[in-house]
Amino acid sequence: QVQLVESGGGLVQAGGSLRLSCAASGRTFSNNAMGWFRRTAGEDREFVAAIKWSNGYIQYADSVRGRFTLSRDSAKNTVSLQMNSLEVADTAVYYCAADNPEGSAFYKRANLWNFWGQGTQVTVSS
């Protein structure tokens, strides 16, 4: 089984920054991609960003492009999400995801990711 452990959530004022990290461990798996989703109460998981492991290709949701930066440490099977210029609308539980064998055209489809972290709360106050 693969475990994904997120860290770095918290409370921040609008305009501030937070950095989320996700470390993958457990049995060897074909780590073709890792990414982040978020969910607010009563809503489906929303795609935030993802990275293709083989070539570093990164995809962002329009709502975060230019404010969030995704990076990886391949040796440690870790991805980080640097979130700048945070807005109240960014408030959500953020989930790390790994392994989407369908490829980058389907990164926004939450149901195609095979492994999930437990989630970390990000709260942005006005």
XYZ file of N, CA, C and O in Angstrom:
504
model
N 0.834 -1.190 0.000
C 0.000 0.000 0.000
C 0.874 1.246 0.000
O 1.959 1.248 0.573
N 0.406 2.279 -0.662
C 1.123 3.544 -0.725
C 0.517 4.511 0.278
O -0.703 4.625 0.390
N 1.366 5.174 1.003
C 0.900 6.195 1.941
C 1.350 7.577 1.456
O 2.494 7.739 1.037
N 0.427 8.505 1.545
C 0.721 9.903 1.223
C 0.481 10.719 2.485
O -0.615 10.691 3.044
N 1.485 11.436 2.895
C 1.386 12.226 4.123
C 1.586 13.694 3.783
O 2.653 14.086 3.296
N 0.553 14.488 4.035
C 0.611 15.921 3.765
C 1.014 16.684 5.024
O 0.750 16.242 6.144
N 1.588 17.836 4.806
C 1.917 18.735 5.913
C 1.912 20.167 5.394
O 1.983 20.401 4.188
N 1.805 21.115 6.334
C 1.958 22.516 5.976
C 0.703 23.343 5.948
O 0.771 24.542 5.674
N -0.445 22.769 6.195
C -1.657 23.572 6.208
C -1.692 24.494 7.414
O -0.837 24.439 8.286
N -2.693 25.363 7.456
C -2.831 26.268 8.578
C -3.716 27.445 8.276
O -4.470 27.441 7.297
N -3.615 28.449 9.119
C -4.419 29.671 9.015
C -3.513 30.817 8.584
O -2.433 31.017 9.152
N -3.977 31.573 7.597
C -3.188 32.694 7.108
C -4.133 33.808 6.666
O -5.278 33.536 6.294
N -3.675 35.023 6.719
C -4.487 36.141 6.243
C -4.420 36.235 4.719
O -3.439 35.798 4.097
N -5.457 36.816 4.158
C -5.481 37.018 2.717
C -4.240 37.791 2.278
O -3.828 38.749 2.941
N -3.656 37.340 1.187
C -2.425 37.936 0.698
C -1.174 37.238 1.185
O -0.073 37.485 0.677
N -1.341 36.351 2.152
C -0.211 35.632 2.711
C 0.152 34.394 1.918
O -0.396 34.141 0.835
N 1.067 33.617 2.493
C 1.596 32.432 1.810
C 1.605 31.230 2.743
O 1.726 31.372 3.964
N 1.484 30.066 2.128
C 1.658 28.795 2.825
C 2.339 27.833 1.870
O 2.218 27.971 0.636
N 3.004 26.858 2.442
C 3.649 25.818 1.634
C 3.182 24.460 2.121
O 3.334 24.128 3.296
N 2.603 23.683 1.203
C 2.175 22.323 1.500
C 3.192 21.336 0.943
O 3.770 21.565 -0.114
N 3.374 20.243 1.666
C 4.251 19.183 1.188
C 3.535 17.849 1.284
O 2.657 17.661 2.135
N 3.930 16.926 0.413
C 3.351 15.584 0.408
C 4.464 14.587 0.134
O 5.147 14.684 -0.882
N 4.590 13.629 1.041
C 5.616 12.591 0.894
C 4.941 11.252 0.653
O 4.034 10.868 1.396
N 5.391 10.565 -0.380
C 4.868 9.242 -0.713
C 5.807 8.167 -0.181
O 7.026 8.278 -0.324
N 5.236 7.156 0.416
C 6.040 6.037 0.921
C 5.227 4.754 0.808
O 4.043 4.771 0.511
N 5.899 3.648 1.066
C 5.217 2.366 0.995
C 5.782 1.510 -0.126
O 6.900 1.705 -0.576
N 4.961 0.623 -0.616
C 5.431 -0.306 -1.638
C 5.784 0.452 -2.921
O 5.264 1.519 -3.197
N 6.628 -0.120 -3.713
C 7.015 0.494 -4.978
C 5.801 0.573 -5.900
O 5.057 -0.374 -6.037
N 5.597 1.701 -6.497
C 4.503 1.840 -7.437
C 4.956 2.705 -8.598
O 5.928 3.431 -8.504
N 4.232 2.613 -9.666
C 4.571 3.379 -10.844
C 4.123 4.804 -10.632
O 2.990 5.160 -10.929
N 5.023 5.622 -10.101
C 4.645 6.986 -9.775
C 4.704 7.826 -11.035
O 5.688 8.507 -11.297
N 3.656 7.798 -11.829
C 3.656 8.553 -13.066
C 3.313 10.018 -12.850
O 3.656 10.860 -13.663
N 2.626 10.303 -11.729
C 2.253 11.693 -11.481
C 1.881 11.880 -10.018
O 1.493 10.927 -9.334
N 2.008 13.092 -9.557
C 1.486 13.489 -8.249
C 0.826 14.844 -8.389
O 1.185 15.627 -9.297
N -0.111 15.109 -7.504
C -0.821 16.372 -7.636
C -1.566 16.755 -6.380
O -1.461 16.089 -5.343
N -2.303 17.867 -6.499
C -3.092 18.381 -5.386
C -4.517 18.686 -5.846
O -4.730 19.221 -6.947
N -5.445 18.363 -4.988
C -6.839 18.740 -5.144
C -7.262 19.472 -3.875
O -6.568 19.427 -2.862
N -8.404 20.107 -3.929
C -8.962 20.726 -2.732
C -10.462 20.552 -2.726
O -11.087 20.381 -3.780
N -11.021 20.612 -1.524
C -12.466 20.447 -1.406
C -12.994 21.343 -0.302
O -12.429 21.376 0.802
N -14.079 22.024 -0.605
C -14.818 22.773 0.400
C -16.081 21.992 0.740
O -16.492 21.104 -0.005
N -16.702 22.337 1.859
C -17.860 21.597 2.347
C -18.956 21.537 1.289
O -19.329 22.552 0.699
N -19.422 20.339 1.018
C -20.520 20.161 0.094
C -20.147 20.168 -1.375
O -21.026 20.068 -2.230
N -18.869 20.283 -1.663
C -18.421 20.338 -3.055
C -17.575 19.120 -3.399
O -17.063 18.424 -2.526
N -17.436 18.856 -4.683
C -16.532 17.814 -5.144
C -15.090 18.293 -5.056
O -14.834 19.490 -4.947
N -14.197 17.354 -5.113
C -12.785 17.723 -5.124
C -12.460 18.498 -6.398
O -12.851 18.106 -7.488
N -11.708 19.573 -6.219
C -11.345 20.458 -7.323
C -9.855 20.317 -7.604
O -9.030 20.392 -6.688
N -9.530 20.158 -8.858
C -8.125 20.053 -9.255
C -7.391 21.363 -8.981
O -7.934 22.446 -9.246
N -6.166 21.241 -8.452
C -5.336 22.411 -8.196
C -4.104 22.403 -9.108
O -3.860 23.348 -9.852
N -3.320 21.339 -9.032
C -2.100 21.256 -9.828
C -1.612 19.813 -9.832
O -1.922 19.042 -8.915
N -0.833 19.472 -10.859
C -0.251 18.134 -10.935
C 1.027 18.179 -11.742
O 1.216 19.074 -12.582
N 1.887 17.215 -11.487
C 3.160 17.131 -12.185
C 3.353 15.723 -12.731
O 3.090 14.732 -12.045
N 3.782 15.658 -13.986
C 4.107 14.385 -14.612
C 5.532 14.019 -14.228
O 6.459 14.798 -14.457
N 5.676 12.834 -13.652
C 6.969 12.497 -13.055
C 8.076 12.333 -14.091
O 9.235 12.655 -13.826
N 7.760 11.823 -15.263
C 8.792 11.477 -16.234
C 9.510 12.694 -16.800
O 10.716 12.650 -17.057
N 8.781 13.806 -16.989
C 9.418 14.953 -17.635
C 9.202 16.274 -16.904
O 9.647 17.318 -17.365
N 8.518 16.230 -15.765
C 8.339 17.454 -14.994
C 7.264 18.388 -15.511
O 7.142 19.528 -15.041
N 6.481 17.939 -16.482
C 5.390 18.770 -16.992
C 4.405 19.088 -15.864
O 3.991 18.194 -15.135
N 4.031 20.342 -15.738
C 3.140 20.772 -14.651
C 1.885 21.393 -15.235
O 1.943 22.173 -16.187
N 0.785 21.052 -14.635
C -0.513 21.586 -15.026
C -1.129 22.281 -13.823
O -1.081 21.767 -12.709
N -1.723 23.450 -14.057
C -2.369 24.213 -12.987
C -3.826 24.486 -13.337
O -4.179 24.663 -14.498
N -4.643 24.585 -12.310
C -5.995 25.096 -12.500
C -5.906 26.591 -12.798
O -5.016 27.288 -12.298
N -6.844 27.080 -13.591
C -6.832 28.506 -13.939
C -6.916 29.389 -12.694
O -6.338 30.474 -12.655
N -7.615 28.914 -11.682
C -7.849 29.720 -10.485
C -6.593 29.941 -9.643
O -6.566 30.845 -8.805
N -5.555 29.125 -9.871
C -4.346 29.254 -9.046
C -3.107 29.600 -9.869
O -2.057 29.919 -9.293
N -3.222 29.530 -11.192
C -2.056 29.794 -12.035
C -1.513 31.194 -11.771
O -2.249 32.162 -11.714
N -0.215 31.277 -11.592
C 0.435 32.547 -11.308
C 0.565 32.838 -9.817
O 1.333 33.715 -9.424
N -0.166 32.096 -8.996
C -0.088 32.297 -7.541
C 0.506 31.064 -6.843
O 1.206 31.204 -5.843
N 0.218 29.892 -7.367
C 0.699 28.650 -6.775
C 1.820 28.081 -7.646
O 1.786 28.192 -8.872
N 2.787 27.445 -6.990
C 3.894 26.798 -7.705
C 4.085 25.392 -7.168
O 4.260 25.198 -5.958
N 4.056 24.450 -8.085
C 4.254 23.049 -7.731
C 5.696 22.658 -8.027
O 6.237 23.015 -9.082
N 6.295 21.917 -7.106
C 7.655 21.436 -7.337
C 7.774 20.018 -6.791
O 6.893 19.542 -6.072
N 8.872 19.366 -7.127
C 9.043 17.980 -6.697
C 10.481 17.715 -6.282
O 11.411 18.409 -6.680
N 10.626 16.686 -5.469
C 11.924 16.126 -5.144
C 11.829 14.658 -5.534
O 11.262 13.842 -4.793
N 12.348 14.324 -6.690
C 12.191 12.978 -7.227
C 12.831 11.925 -6.335
O 12.295 10.834 -6.171
N 13.964 12.251 -5.756
C 14.679 11.282 -4.934
C 13.867 10.901 -3.695
O 13.978 9.782 -3.184
N 13.045 11.828 -3.220
C 12.286 11.594 -1.987
C 10.816 11.312 -2.254
O 10.037 11.174 -1.305
N 10.423 11.260 -3.541
C 9.008 11.058 -3.883
C 8.123 12.069 -3.150
O 7.106 11.718 -2.535
N 8.524 13.317 -3.245
C 7.834 14.384 -2.530
C 7.448 15.498 -3.493
O 8.217 15.833 -4.396
N 6.266 16.052 -3.304
C 5.861 17.247 -4.035
C 5.510 18.337 -3.029
O 5.054 18.044 -1.925
N 5.728 19.564 -3.439
C 5.406 20.711 -2.601
C 4.582 21.702 -3.402
O 4.773 21.836 -4.615
N 3.700 22.378 -2.711
C 2.844 23.384 -3.332
C 3.045 24.696 -2.593
O 2.610 24.836 -1.445
N 3.732 25.620 -3.232
C 3.935 26.947 -2.670
C 2.748 27.809 -3.065
O 2.507 28.016 -4.259
N 2.032 28.306 -2.075
C 0.820 29.066 -2.333
C 1.040 30.514 -1.893
O 1.223 30.776 -0.698
N 1.061 31.414 -2.848
C 1.252 32.836 -2.582
C -0.012 33.614 -2.909
O -0.907 33.117 -3.596
N -0.083 34.834 -2.427
C -1.236 35.710 -2.693
C -2.548 34.981 -2.418
O -3.478 35.007 -3.222
N -2.606 34.328 -1.277
C -3.772 33.525 -0.951
C -5.012 34.389 -0.819
O -4.961 35.530 -0.318
N -6.129 33.818 -1.241
C -7.421 34.484 -1.201
C -8.362 33.686 -0.309
O -8.171 32.483 -0.095
N -9.398 34.350 0.173
C -10.381 33.661 1.008
C -10.961 32.457 0.266
O -11.217 31.410 0.857
N -11.105 32.590 -1.035
C -11.669 31.512 -1.847
C -10.762 30.286 -1.913
O -11.200 29.221 -2.362
N -9.525 30.408 -1.477
C -8.613 29.262 -1.453
C -8.819 28.392 -0.217
O -8.216 27.320 -0.105
N -9.650 28.843 0.706
C -9.931 28.067 1.909
C -10.550 26.723 1.545
O -11.551 26.666 0.841
N -9.920 25.633 2.013
C -10.385 24.289 1.662
C -9.520 23.268 2.393
O -8.492 23.620 2.979
N -9.933 22.027 2.304
C -9.050 20.921 2.677
C -8.287 20.527 1.417
O -8.903 20.265 0.374
N -6.988 20.502 1.520
C -6.135 20.182 0.376
C -5.666 18.729 0.485
O -5.190 18.303 1.547
N -5.813 18.012 -0.622
C -5.463 16.595 -0.680
C -4.349 16.353 -1.691
O -4.409 16.862 -2.831
N -3.398 15.567 -1.283
C -2.357 15.096 -2.185
C -2.845 13.835 -2.890
O -3.530 13.005 -2.281
N -2.497 13.700 -4.162
C -2.879 12.528 -4.941
C -1.668 12.000 -5.687
O -0.758 12.753 -6.048
N -1.677 10.688 -5.941
C -0.583 10.072 -6.685
C -1.119 9.003 -7.616
O -2.147 8.384 -7.338
N -0.417 8.807 -8.707
C -0.673 7.741 -9.657
C -1.953 7.926 -10.458
O -3.035 7.490 -10.044
N -1.811 8.581 -11.592
C -2.905 8.702 -12.545
C -2.418 8.119 -13.866
O -1.782 8.802 -14.657
N -2.696 6.835 -14.100
C -2.151 6.168 -15.286
C -2.761 6.630 -16.602
O -2.258 6.274 -17.674
N -3.803 7.449 -16.533
C -4.462 7.885 -17.768
C -3.732 9.035 -18.460
O -4.042 9.364 -19.603
N -2.810 9.676 -17.749
C -2.015 10.709 -18.396
C -2.499 12.114 -18.132
O -3.554 12.340 -17.539
N -1.703 13.080 -18.600
C -1.916 14.483 -18.255
C -3.245 15.043 -18.754
O -3.761 16.006 -18.195
N -3.800 14.457 -19.792
C -5.098 14.942 -20.288
C -6.211 14.687 -19.282
O -7.297 15.268 -19.400
N -5.931 13.855 -18.301
C -6.957 13.471 -17.338
C -6.569 13.830 -15.907
O -7.159 13.312 -14.963
N -5.632 14.712 -15.724
C -5.211 15.071 -14.373
C -6.336 15.720 -13.573
O -6.352 15.632 -12.348
N -7.255 16.374 -14.236
C -8.316 17.078 -13.503
C -9.410 16.135 -13.000
O -10.283 16.543 -12.248
N -9.339 14.887 -13.406
C -10.357 13.913 -13.022
C -9.951 13.233 -11.716
O -9.101 12.348 -11.686
N -10.584 13.620 -10.625
C -10.211 13.102 -9.309
C -10.369 11.590 -9.233
O -9.569 10.900 -8.586
N -11.363 11.043 -9.920
C -11.637 9.611 -9.808
C -10.594 8.752 -10.507
O -10.617 7.519 -10.379
N -9.673 9.359 -11.249
C -8.656 8.588 -11.957
C -7.336 8.498 -11.191
O -6.397 7.871 -11.660
N -7.262 9.157 -10.048
C -6.069 9.070 -9.203
C -6.239 7.905 -8.225
O -7.299 7.733 -7.630
N -5.181 7.149 -8.027
C -5.300 5.910 -7.269
C -4.996 6.028 -5.781
O -5.454 5.200 -5.000
N -4.229 7.026 -5.390
C -3.845 7.141 -3.985
C -4.068 8.568 -3.504
O -3.802 9.524 -4.233
N -4.502 8.662 -2.251
C -4.847 9.954 -1.669
C -4.282 10.095 -0.267
O -4.203 9.112 0.479
N -3.915 11.322 0.075
C -3.553 11.622 1.440
C -4.793 11.896 2.274
O -5.917 11.889 1.770
N -4.575 12.177 3.533
C -5.694 12.365 4.469
C -6.244 13.781 4.422
O -7.331 14.038 4.942
N -5.521 14.682 3.812
C -5.987 16.058 3.691
C -5.408 16.964 4.763
O -5.143 16.535 5.885
N -5.204 18.210 4.400
C -4.729 19.213 5.343
C -5.522 20.500 5.138
O -5.763 20.915 4.001
N -5.946 21.105 6.242
C -6.824 22.272 6.160
C -6.011 23.534 5.885
O -4.995 23.798 6.551
N -6.485 24.301 4.927
C -5.953 25.633 4.662
C -7.092 26.622 4.850
O -8.131 26.509 4.198
N -6.891 27.576 5.739
C -7.904 28.593 6.007
C -7.299 29.966 5.767
O -6.274 30.306 6.353
N -7.947 30.739 4.895
C -7.496 32.085 4.583
C -8.537 33.064 5.110
O -9.696 33.017 4.711
N -8.119 33.921 6.009
C -9.038 34.885 6.625
C -8.935 36.232 5.925
O -7.886 36.598 5.394
N -10.030 36.962 5.968
C -10.053 38.276 5.299
C -9.542 39.374 6.218
O -9.341 39.182 7.398
